[in-house]
PDB file of C-alpha atoms in Angstrom:
ATOM      1  CA  THR A   1     133.913  67.420  37.356  1.00  0.00           C
ATOM      2  CA  ILE A   2     131.772  67.950  40.474  1.00  0.00           C
ATOM      3  CA  ASP A   3     128.840  66.167  41.770  1.00  0.00           C
ATOM      4  CA  ALA A   4     125.906  68.489  41.697  1.00  0.00           C
ATOM      5  CA  CYS A   5     122.480  69.400  40.367  1.00  0.00           C
ATOM      6  CA  ILE A   6     121.802  72.343  37.892  1.00  0.00           C
ATOM      7  CA  SER A   7     118.384  73.872  38.681  1.00  0.00           C
ATOM      8  CA  ASN A   8     116.001  70.860  37.937  1.00  0.00           C
ATOM      9  CA  ALA A   9     118.398  68.851  35.891  1.00  0.00           C
ATOM     10  CA  CYS A  10     119.995  66.405  38.362  1.00  0.00           C
ATOM     11  CA  VAL A  11     121.913  63.554  36.791  1.00  0.00           C
ATOM     12  CA  SER A  12     124.304  60.807  37.856  1.00  0.00           C
ATOM     13  CA  ALA A  13     128.014  60.971  37.796  1.00  0.00           C
ATOM     14  CA  PRO A  14     129.980  61.975  35.899  1.00  0.00           C
ATOM     15  CA  LEU A  15     127.648  64.899  36.357  1.00  0.00           C
ATOM     16  CA  ILE A  16     128.896  68.453  35.741  1.00  0.00           C
ATOM     17  CA  VAL A  17     131.633  69.990  33.693  1.00  0.00           C
ATOM     18  CA  VAL A  18     132.817  73.561  34.920  1.00  0.00           C
ATOM     19  CA  ASP A  19     133.428  75.585  31.747  1.00  0.00           C
ATOM     20  CA  GLY A  20     134.391  78.789  33.331  1.00  0.00           C
ATOM     21  CA  ILE A  21     134.146  80.820  36.567  1.00  0.00           C
ATOM     22  CA  LEU A  22     133.341  84.511  36.811  1.00  0.00           C
ATOM     23  CA  GLU A  23     133.768  86.849  39.757  1.00  0.00           C
ATOM     24  CA  ASP A  24     131.321  89.601  40.564  1.00  0.00           C
ATOM     25  CA  PRO A  25     132.616  92.216  41.094  1.00  0.00           C
ATOM     26  CA  ASP A  26     135.780  91.497  39.228  1.00  0.00           C
ATOM     27  CA  THR A  27     137.728  93.529  41.902  1.00  0.00           C
ATOM     28  CA  THR A  28     137.151  93.684  45.596  1.00  0.00           C
ATOM     29  CA  CYS A  29     138.884  95.022  48.739  1.00  0.00           C
ATOM     30  CA  ILE A  30     140.536  92.911  51.415  1.00  0.00           C
ATOM     31  CA  ASN A  31     137.808  91.306  53.505  1.00  0.00           C
ATOM     32  CA  GLY A  32     135.224  92.301  50.906  1.00  0.00           C
ATOM     33  CA  ASN A  33     132.607  89.947  49.443  1.00  0.00           C
ATOM     34  CA  ILE A  34     132.290  88.523  46.025  1.00  0.00           C
ATOM     35  CA  GLN A  35     130.019  86.192  44.220  1.00  0.00           C
ATOM     36  CA  LEU A  36     131.382  83.350  41.939  1.00  0.00           C
ATOM     37  CA  GLY A  37     129.305  82.215  39.069  1.00  0.00           C
ATOM     38  CA  ALA A  38     130.147  79.125  37.066  1.00  0.00           C
ATOM     39  CA  SER A  39     129.271  78.238  33.451  1.00  0.00           C
ATOM     40  CA  VAL A  40     128.516  74.422  33.702  1.00  0.00           C
ATOM     41  CA  PHE A  41     126.999  71.740  31.672  1.00  0.00           C
ATOM     42  CA  SER A  42     126.063  68.028  31.968  1.00  0.00           C
ATOM     43  CA  ARG A  43     127.737  65.360  30.229  1.00  0.00           C
ATOM     44  CA  ALA A  44     125.582  62.430  31.266  1.00  0.00           C
ATOM     45  CA  PRO A  45     123.485  60.461  28.945  1.00  0.00           C
ATOM     46  CA  ILE A  46     119.901  61.445  28.658  1.00  0.00           C
ATOM     47  CA  ASN A  47     118.682  58.258  30.158  1.00  0.00           C
ATOM     48  CA  GLN A  48     120.041  59.471  33.469  1.00  0.00           C
ATOM     49  CA  TYR A  49     118.299  62.818  33.404  1.00  0.00           C
ATOM     50  CA  GLU A  50     115.575  63.128  36.251  1.00  0.00           C
ATOM     51  CA  PHE A  51     112.062  63.398  35.110  1.00  0.00           C
ATOM     52  CA  SER A  52     109.101  65.201  36.667  1.00  0.00           C
ATOM     53  CA  THR A  53     105.658  66.214  35.686  1.00  0.00           C
ATOM     54  CA  GLY A  54     102.792  68.434  36.902  1.00  0.00           C
ATOM     55  CA  THR A  55      99.932  70.692  35.925  1.00  0.00           C
ATOM     56  CA  GLY A  56      99.270  74.360  35.854  1.00  0.00           C
ATOM     57  CA  ALA A  57     102.036  75.388  33.441  1.00  0.00           C
ATOM     58  CA  ALA A  58     101.413  78.159  31.109  1.00  0.00           C
ATOM     59  CA  LEU A  59     102.647  78.580  27.579  1.00  0.00           C
ATOM     60  CA  ALA A  60     105.278  81.264  26.838  1.00  0.00           C
ATOM     61  CA  PRO A  61     104.042  84.352  24.865  1.00  0.00           C
ATOM     62  CA  MET A  62     105.293  84.009  21.247  1.00  0.00           C
ATOM     63  CA  THR A  63     105.853  87.728  20.664  1.00  0.00           C
ATOM     64  CA  PHE A  64     107.751  88.642  17.552  1.00  0.00           C
ATOM     65  CA  PRO A  65     108.594  84.913  16.649  1.00  0.00           C
ATOM     66  CA  THR A  66     111.025  83.501  14.179  1.00  0.00           C
ATOM     67  CA  PHE A  67     108.943  81.444  11.735  1.00  0.00           C
ATOM     68  CA  LEU A  68     110.470  77.966  11.333  1.00  0.00           C
ATOM     69  CA  VAL A  69     107.878  76.011   9.493  1.00  0.00           C
ATOM     70  CA  TYR A  70     105.079  77.654   7.725  1.00  0.00           C
ATOM     71  CA  ALA A  71     101.264  76.727   7.409  1.00  0.00           C
ATOM     72  CA  MET A  72     100.374  74.036   4.931  1.00  0.00           C
ATOM     73  CA  ASN A  73     103.862  72.599   5.040  1.00  0.00           C
ATOM     74  CA  ASP A  74     103.280  68.883   5.412  1.00  0.00           C
ATOM     75  CA  ASN A  75     106.196  66.865   7.018  1.00  0.00           C
ATOM     76  CA  ASP A  76     109.176  68.989   5.644  1.00  0.00           C
ATOM     77  CA  PRO A  77     111.381  70.341   8.482  1.00  0.00           C
ATOM     78  CA  THR A  78     113.391  73.440   8.326  1.00  0.00           C
ATOM     79  CA  PRO A  79     115.539  73.532   5.180  1.00  0.00           C
ATOM     80  CA  SER A  80     118.779  74.177   7.246  1.00  0.00           C
ATOM     81  CA  PRO A  81     119.631  74.343  10.991  1.00  0.00           C
ATOM     82  CA  VAL A  82     118.871  77.687  12.741  1.00  0.00           C
ATOM     83  CA  PRO A  83     120.640  79.046  15.794  1.00  0.00           C
ATOM     84  CA  ILE A  84     119.409  78.159  19.274  1.00  0.00           C
ATOM     85  CA  GLY A  85     120.839  81.417  20.663  1.00  0.00           C
ATOM     86  CA  PHE A  86     123.076  79.829  23.100  1.00  0.00           C
ATOM     87  CA  THR A  87     125.115  76.706  23.581  1.00  0.00           C
ATOM     88  CA  PHE A  88     122.833  73.866  24.764  1.00  0.00           C
ATOM     89  CA  PRO A  89     124.105  70.813  26.463  1.00  0.00           C
ATOM     90  CA  PHE A  90     122.376  67.422  25.585  1.00  0.00           C
ATOM     91  CA  ASN A  91     123.456  63.853  26.039  1.00  0.00           C
ATOM     92  CA  GLY A  92     127.021  64.808  26.794  1.00  0.00           C
ATOM     93  CA  THR A  93     127.485  67.122  23.739  1.00  0.00           C
ATOM     94  CA  GLN A  94     126.936  70.870  23.318  1.00  0.00           C
ATOM     95  CA  PHE A  95     124.817  72.100  20.491  1.00  0.00           C
ATOM     96  CA  SER A  96     124.270  75.695  18.908  1.00  0.00           C
ATOM     97  CA  HIS A  97     121.752  74.901  16.176  1.00  0.00           C
ATOM     98  CA  PHE A  98     118.518  72.885  15.634  1.00  0.00           C
ATOM     99  CA  SER A  99     116.014  71.964  12.917  1.00  0.00           C
ATOM    100  CA  ALA A 100     112.244  71.748  13.565  1.00  0.00           C
ATOM    101  CA  SER A 101     109.563  69.480  12.056  1.00  0.00           C
ATOM    102  CA  PRO A 102     105.836  70.116  11.637  1.00  0.00           C
ATOM    103  CA  ASP A 103     105.454  66.590  13.131  1.00  0.00           C
ATOM    104  CA  GLY A 104     106.374  67.729  16.642  1.00  0.00           C
ATOM    105  CA  TRP A 105     110.142  67.156  16.892  1.00  0.00           C
ATOM    106  CA  ILE A 106     113.397  68.915  16.687  1.00  0.00           C
ATOM    107  CA  GLN A 107     116.850  67.659  15.793  1.00  0.00           C
ATOM    108  CA  LEU A 108     119.897  69.214  17.468  1.00  0.00           C
ATOM    109  CA  GLY A 109     123.060  69.925  15.545  1.00  0.00           C
ATOM    110  CA  MET A 110     124.258  71.112  12.069  1.00  0.00           C
ATOM    111  CA  ARG A 111     123.042  68.200   9.952  1.00  0.00           C
ATOM    112  CA  THR A 112     120.091  68.803   7.539  1.00  0.00           C
ATOM    113  CA  ALA A 113     117.022  67.118   8.886  1.00  0.00           C
ATOM    114  CA  ALA A 114     114.943  64.750   6.830  1.00  0.00           C
ATOM    115  CA  ALA A 115     111.102  64.458   6.811  1.00  0.00           C
ATOM    116  CA  GLU A 116     110.016  61.901   9.442  1.00  0.00           C
ATOM    117  CA  PRO A 117     106.259  61.891  10.031  1.00  0.00           C
ATOM    118  CA  THR A 118     106.162  58.238  11.327  1.00  0.00           C
ATOM    119  CA  ASN A 119     107.169  58.307  15.084  1.00  0.00           C
ATOM    120  CA  ASN A 120     109.608  55.906  16.375  1.00  0.00           C
ATOM    121  CA  VAL A 121     111.430  56.456  19.689  1.00  0.00           C
ATOM    122  CA  VAL A 122     114.375  54.276  18.604  1.00  0.00           C
ATOM    123  CA  SER A 123     114.643  55.629  15.075  1.00  0.00           C
ATOM    124  CA  ALA A 124     118.246  56.277  13.983  1.00  0.00           C
ATOM    125  CA  VAL A 125     117.232  59.205  11.766  1.00  0.00           C
ATOM    126  CA  ASN A 126     117.399  62.922  12.682  1.00  0.00           C
ATOM    127  CA  LEU A 127     119.419  62.330  15.970  1.00  0.00           C
ATOM    128  CA  PRO A 128     119.701  63.493  18.546  1.00  0.00           C
ATOM    129  CA  LYS A 129     115.969  64.400  18.579  1.00  0.00           C
ATOM    130  CA  ILE A 130     113.614  65.834  21.149  1.00  0.00           C
ATOM    131  CA  TYR A 131     109.901  65.499  20.650  1.00  0.00           C
ATOM    132  CA  PRO A 132     107.069  66.922  22.951  1.00  0.00           C
ATOM    133  CA  TYR A 133     104.447  65.411  20.719  1.00  0.00           C
ATOM    134  CA  TRP A 134     105.650  63.440  17.679  1.00  0.00           C
ATOM    135  CA  ASP A 135     103.059  62.121  15.204  1.00  0.00           C
ATOM    136  CA  ASP A 136     101.970  62.726  11.640  1.00  0.00           C
ATOM    137  CA  LEU A 137     100.664  66.287  12.375  1.00  0.00           C
ATOM    138  CA  PHE A 138      99.745  69.133   9.992  1.00  0.00           C
ATOM    139  CA  PRO A 139     100.252  72.813  10.538  1.00  0.00           C
ATOM    140  CA  GLY A 140      96.905  73.765   9.045  1.00  0.00           C
ATOM    141  CA  SER A 141      95.748  77.016   7.419  1.00  0.00           C
ATOM    142  CA  PHE A 142      97.748  80.330   7.344  1.00  0.00           C
ATOM    143  CA  PHE A 143      95.460  82.394   9.682  1.00  0.00           C
ATOM    144  CA  THR A 144      92.743  81.816  12.187  1.00  0.00           C
ATOM    145  CA  GLY A 145      91.860  85.427  13.101  1.00  0.00           C
ATOM    146  CA  GLY A 146      94.226  86.760  15.713  1.00  0.00           C
ATOM    147  CA  PRO A 147      97.795  87.989  15.997  1.00  0.00           C
ATOM    148  CA  ASN A 148     100.515  85.197  15.814  1.00  0.00           C
ATOM    149  CA  ASP A 149      97.770  82.781  14.852  1.00  0.00           C
ATOM    150  CA  PHE A 150      99.473  81.383  11.735  1.00  0.00           C
ATOM    151  CA  GLY A 151      99.708  77.578  11.769  1.00  0.00           C
ATOM    152  CA  GLY A 152     103.183  76.203  11.774  1.00  0.00           C
ATOM    153  CA  VAL A 153     106.259  76.128  14.042  1.00  0.00           C
ATOM    154  CA  ASN A 154     107.729  79.237  15.625  1.00  0.00           C
ATOM    155  CA  SER A 155     110.433  80.038  18.119  1.00  0.00           C
ATOM    156  CA  VAL A 156     111.295  82.947  20.597  1.00  0.00           C
ATOM    157  CA  LEU A 157     114.385  83.404  22.691  1.00  0.00           C
ATOM    158  CA  SER A 158     113.835  84.877  26.069  1.00  0.00           C
ATOM    159  CA  GLY A 159     115.910  85.885  29.124  1.00  0.00           C
ATOM    160  CA  THR A 160     119.698  86.865  29.505  1.00  0.00           C
ATOM    161  CA  ALA A 161     122.862  84.843  29.805  1.00  0.00           C
ATOM    162  CA  PRO A 162     123.192  82.530  31.514  1.00  0.00           C
ATOM    163  CA  ARG A 163     119.485  81.934  32.042  1.00  0.00           C
ATOM    164  CA  ARG A 164     118.150  82.086  28.496  1.00  0.00           C
ATOM    165  CA  ILE A 165     115.324  79.877  27.215  1.00  0.00           C
ATOM    166  CA  LEU A 166     114.494  78.913  23.566  1.00  0.00           C
ATOM    167  CA  HIS A 167     110.735  78.495  23.351  1.00  0.00           C
ATOM    168  CA  VAL A 168     109.638  76.449  20.267  1.00  0.00           C
ATOM    169  CA  GLU A 169     105.859  76.344  19.615  1.00  0.00           C
ATOM    170  CA  TRP A 170     103.753  74.036  17.375  1.00  0.00           C
ATOM    171  CA  PHE A 171     100.532  75.360  16.275  1.00  0.00           C
ATOM    172  CA  VAL A 172      98.874  72.424  14.342  1.00  0.00           C
ATOM    173  CA  ASN A 173      95.606  70.661  13.771  1.00  0.00           C
ATOM    174  CA  ILE A 174      94.471  67.587  15.543  1.00  0.00           C
ATOM    175  CA  PRO A 175      93.101  65.568  13.885  1.00  0.00           C
ATOM    176  CA  ARG A 176      95.082  66.515  10.748  1.00  0.00           C
ATOM    177  CA  THR A 177      91.870  66.425   8.587  1.00  0.00           C
ATOM    178  CA  ASN A 178      90.851  69.655  10.279  1.00  0.00           C
ATOM    179  CA  LEU A 179      92.093  72.636   8.110  1.00  0.00           C
ATOM    180  CA  ALA A 180      92.235  75.115  10.968  1.00  0.00           C
ATOM    181  CA  PRO A 181      95.088  74.838  13.596  1.00  0.00           C
ATOM    182  CA  ASN A 182      93.618  74.035  16.978  1.00  0.00           C
ATOM    183  CA  SER A 183      96.510  72.671  19.132  1.00  0.00           C
ATOM    184  CA  ARG A 184      99.364  74.477  20.719  1.00  0.00           C
ATOM    185  CA  PHE A 185     102.308  72.852  22.563  1.00  0.00           C
ATOM    186  CA  GLN A 186     105.861  74.035  23.295  1.00  0.00           C
ATOM    187  CA  LEU A 187     109.480  72.845  23.913  1.00  0.00           C
ATOM    188  CA  TRP A 188     111.555  74.917  26.282  1.00  0.00           C
ATOM    189  CA  LEU A 189     115.348  74.549  26.158  1.00  0.00           C
ATOM    190  CA  HIS A 190     116.935  76.179  29.139  1.00  0.00           C
ATOM    191  CA  GLU A 191     120.631  77.407  28.726  1.00  0.00           C
ATOM    192  CA  ASN A 192     121.582  75.199  31.662  1.00  0.00           C
ATOM    193  CA  GLY A 193     120.353  71.997  29.951  1.00  0.00           C
ATOM    194  CA  VAL A 194     116.783  71.693  31.437  1.00  0.00           C
ATOM    195  CA  ILE A 195     114.275  70.526  28.921  1.00  0.00           C
ATOM    196  CA  GLU A 196     110.465  71.164  29.346  1.00  0.00           C
ATOM    197  CA  PHE A 197     107.439  70.155  27.374  1.00  0.00           C
ATOM    198  CA  ARG A 198     104.313  72.374  27.957  1.00  0.00           C
ATOM    199  CA  TYR A 199     100.816  71.901  26.416  1.00  0.00           C
ATOM    200  CA  GLY A 200      98.061  74.241  25.848  1.00  0.00           C
ATOM    201  CA  THR A 201      94.584  73.547  24.436  1.00  0.00           C
ATOM    202  CA  MET A 202      94.930  70.502  22.164  1.00  0.00           C
ATOM    203  CA  GLY A 203      92.492  68.981  19.748  1.00  0.00           C
ATOM    204  CA  THR A 204      90.951  65.563  20.391  1.00  0.00           C
ATOM    205  CA  ALA A 205      91.786  62.453  18.212  1.00  0.00           C
ATOM    206  CA  THR A 206      93.021  58.889  18.754  1.00  0.00           C
ATOM    207  CA  LEU A 207      96.555  58.908  17.499  1.00  0.00           C
ATOM    208  CA  SER A 208      99.786  57.001  18.211  1.00  0.00           C
ATOM    209  CA  ALA A 209     102.189  59.577  19.364  1.00  0.00           C
ATOM    210  CA  SER A 210     105.629  59.456  20.890  1.00  0.00           C
ATOM    211  CA  ILE A 211     106.794  61.928  23.641  1.00  0.00           C
ATOM    212  CA  GLY A 212     110.456  62.117  24.874  1.00  0.00           C
ATOM    213  CA  MET A 213     113.862  62.435  23.534  1.00  0.00           C
ATOM    214  CA  THR A 214     116.388  60.060  21.876  1.00  0.00           C
ATOM    215  CA  GLY A 215     120.128  60.230  21.721  1.00  0.00           C
ATOM    216  CA  SER A 216     120.520  56.800  20.195  1.00  0.00           C
ATOM    217  CA  ALA A 217     118.559  53.605  19.737  1.00  0.00           C
ATOM    218  CA  SER A 218     119.559  52.587  23.240  1.00  0.00           C
ATOM    219  CA  VAL A 219     119.528  55.988  24.985  1.00  0.00           C
ATOM    220  CA  PHE A 220     116.209  57.486  25.289  1.00  0.00           C
ATOM    221  CA  GLN A 221     113.377  58.740  27.559  1.00  0.00           C
ATOM    222  CA  SER A 222     109.954  57.635  26.527  1.00  0.00           C
ATOM    223  CA  VAL A 223     106.865  59.214  28.181  1.00  0.00           C
ATOM    224  CA  SER A 224     103.551  57.379  28.565  1.00  0.00           C
ATOM    225  CA  LEU A 225     100.592  59.812  28.719  1.00  0.00           C
ATOM    226  CA  ALA A 226      98.239  57.418  30.364  1.00  0.00           C
ATOM    227  CA  THR A 227     100.446  57.280  33.618  1.00  0.00           C
ATOM    228  CA  ASN A 228     102.448  60.398  33.150  1.00  0.00           C
ATOM    229  CA  THR A 229     105.665  58.230  33.679  1.00  0.00           C
ATOM    230  CA  VAL A 230     108.908  57.866  31.769  1.00  0.00           C
ATOM    231  CA  SER A 231     110.804  54.779  30.656  1.00  0.00           C
ATOM    232  CA  THR A 232     114.407  54.499  29.595  1.00  0.00           C
ATOM    233  CA  SER A 233     114.012  50.947  28.459  1.00  0.00           C
ATOM    234  CA  THR A 234     110.705  50.497  26.798  1.00  0.00           C
ATOM    235  CA  PRO A 235     109.810  52.888  23.896  1.00  0.00           C
ATOM    236  CA  ASN A 236     106.059  54.041  23.657  1.00  0.00           C
ATOM    237  CA  ASN A 237     105.026  54.896  20.173  1.00  0.00           C
ATOM    238  CA  ALA A 238     101.301  54.471  20.987  1.00  0.00           C
ATOM    239  CA  ASN A 239     100.221  57.334  23.071  1.00  0.00           C
ATOM    240  CA  THR A 240      96.585  57.381  21.861  1.00  0.00           C
ATOM    241  CA  GLY A 241      95.343  60.743  23.502  1.00  0.00           C
ATOM    242  CA  GLN A 242      96.546  64.243  23.925  1.00  0.00           C
ATOM    243  CA  PRO A 243      98.048  65.936  27.112  1.00  0.00           C
ATOM    244  CA  ALA A 244      95.565  68.138  29.110  1.00  0.00           C
ATOM    245  CA  SER A 245      96.080  71.928  28.933  1.00  0.00           C
ATOM    246  CA  GLY A 246      98.534  72.916  31.640  1.00  0.00           C
ATOM    247  CA  ARG A 247     100.479  69.595  31.738  1.00  0.00           C
ATOM    248  CA  PHE A 248     104.235  69.765  31.754  1.00  0.00           C
ATOM    249  CA  TYR A 249     106.964  67.277  31.559  1.00  0.00           C
ATOM    250  CA  ARG A 250     110.450  68.231  32.615  1.00  0.00           C
TER     251      ARG A 250
END
């Protein structure tokens, strides 16, 4: 192991595991120059991940998406896990698959996810879980008039190894009594382990949402919207508002 930071994902020791080293070019002359690239991942618990926030973040274009959860699907997650597109390190374990819920969360791993509309940071169900905006949401109607404007949950894989990103987008209605989807937010999983939450235009309602990630009942990060801060000891299941358009958490 080595003490280091990967992009924006700086964590406490034991930090980084080197999985492999590549030489570019693979042959070189005496006194020539080469570049070494390492495949690395963090094995630290998620409550040691650094947290940052800001504004001005754009959503990823969801061109030719994979449909994960369709419109009018209330609470039921994907029936079986789907590939991330790369190996993703999280909380000391590497994952290749995930399941998505219309209620604003994903579960990592090969286990079949169960419906969980009631948000609870320390829930022992559907772990490990990442949730950019978890509440009892609803994907809304099928179509709102434009391309890719189907309510539901979609994903797009972008980039090339080792810098690929899985973008997962929720297009839901807030409040859930509105039949037309009006709220977009995204989860970005970077191949190096960085996690981002990005928010577009959101509907307005007084809810009680959770934002963050959970590895176990005692290992989590819980975001408070009112202060744009994170806690690893106090779960917040009562975020009443919605993030402003352009807000990100990383």
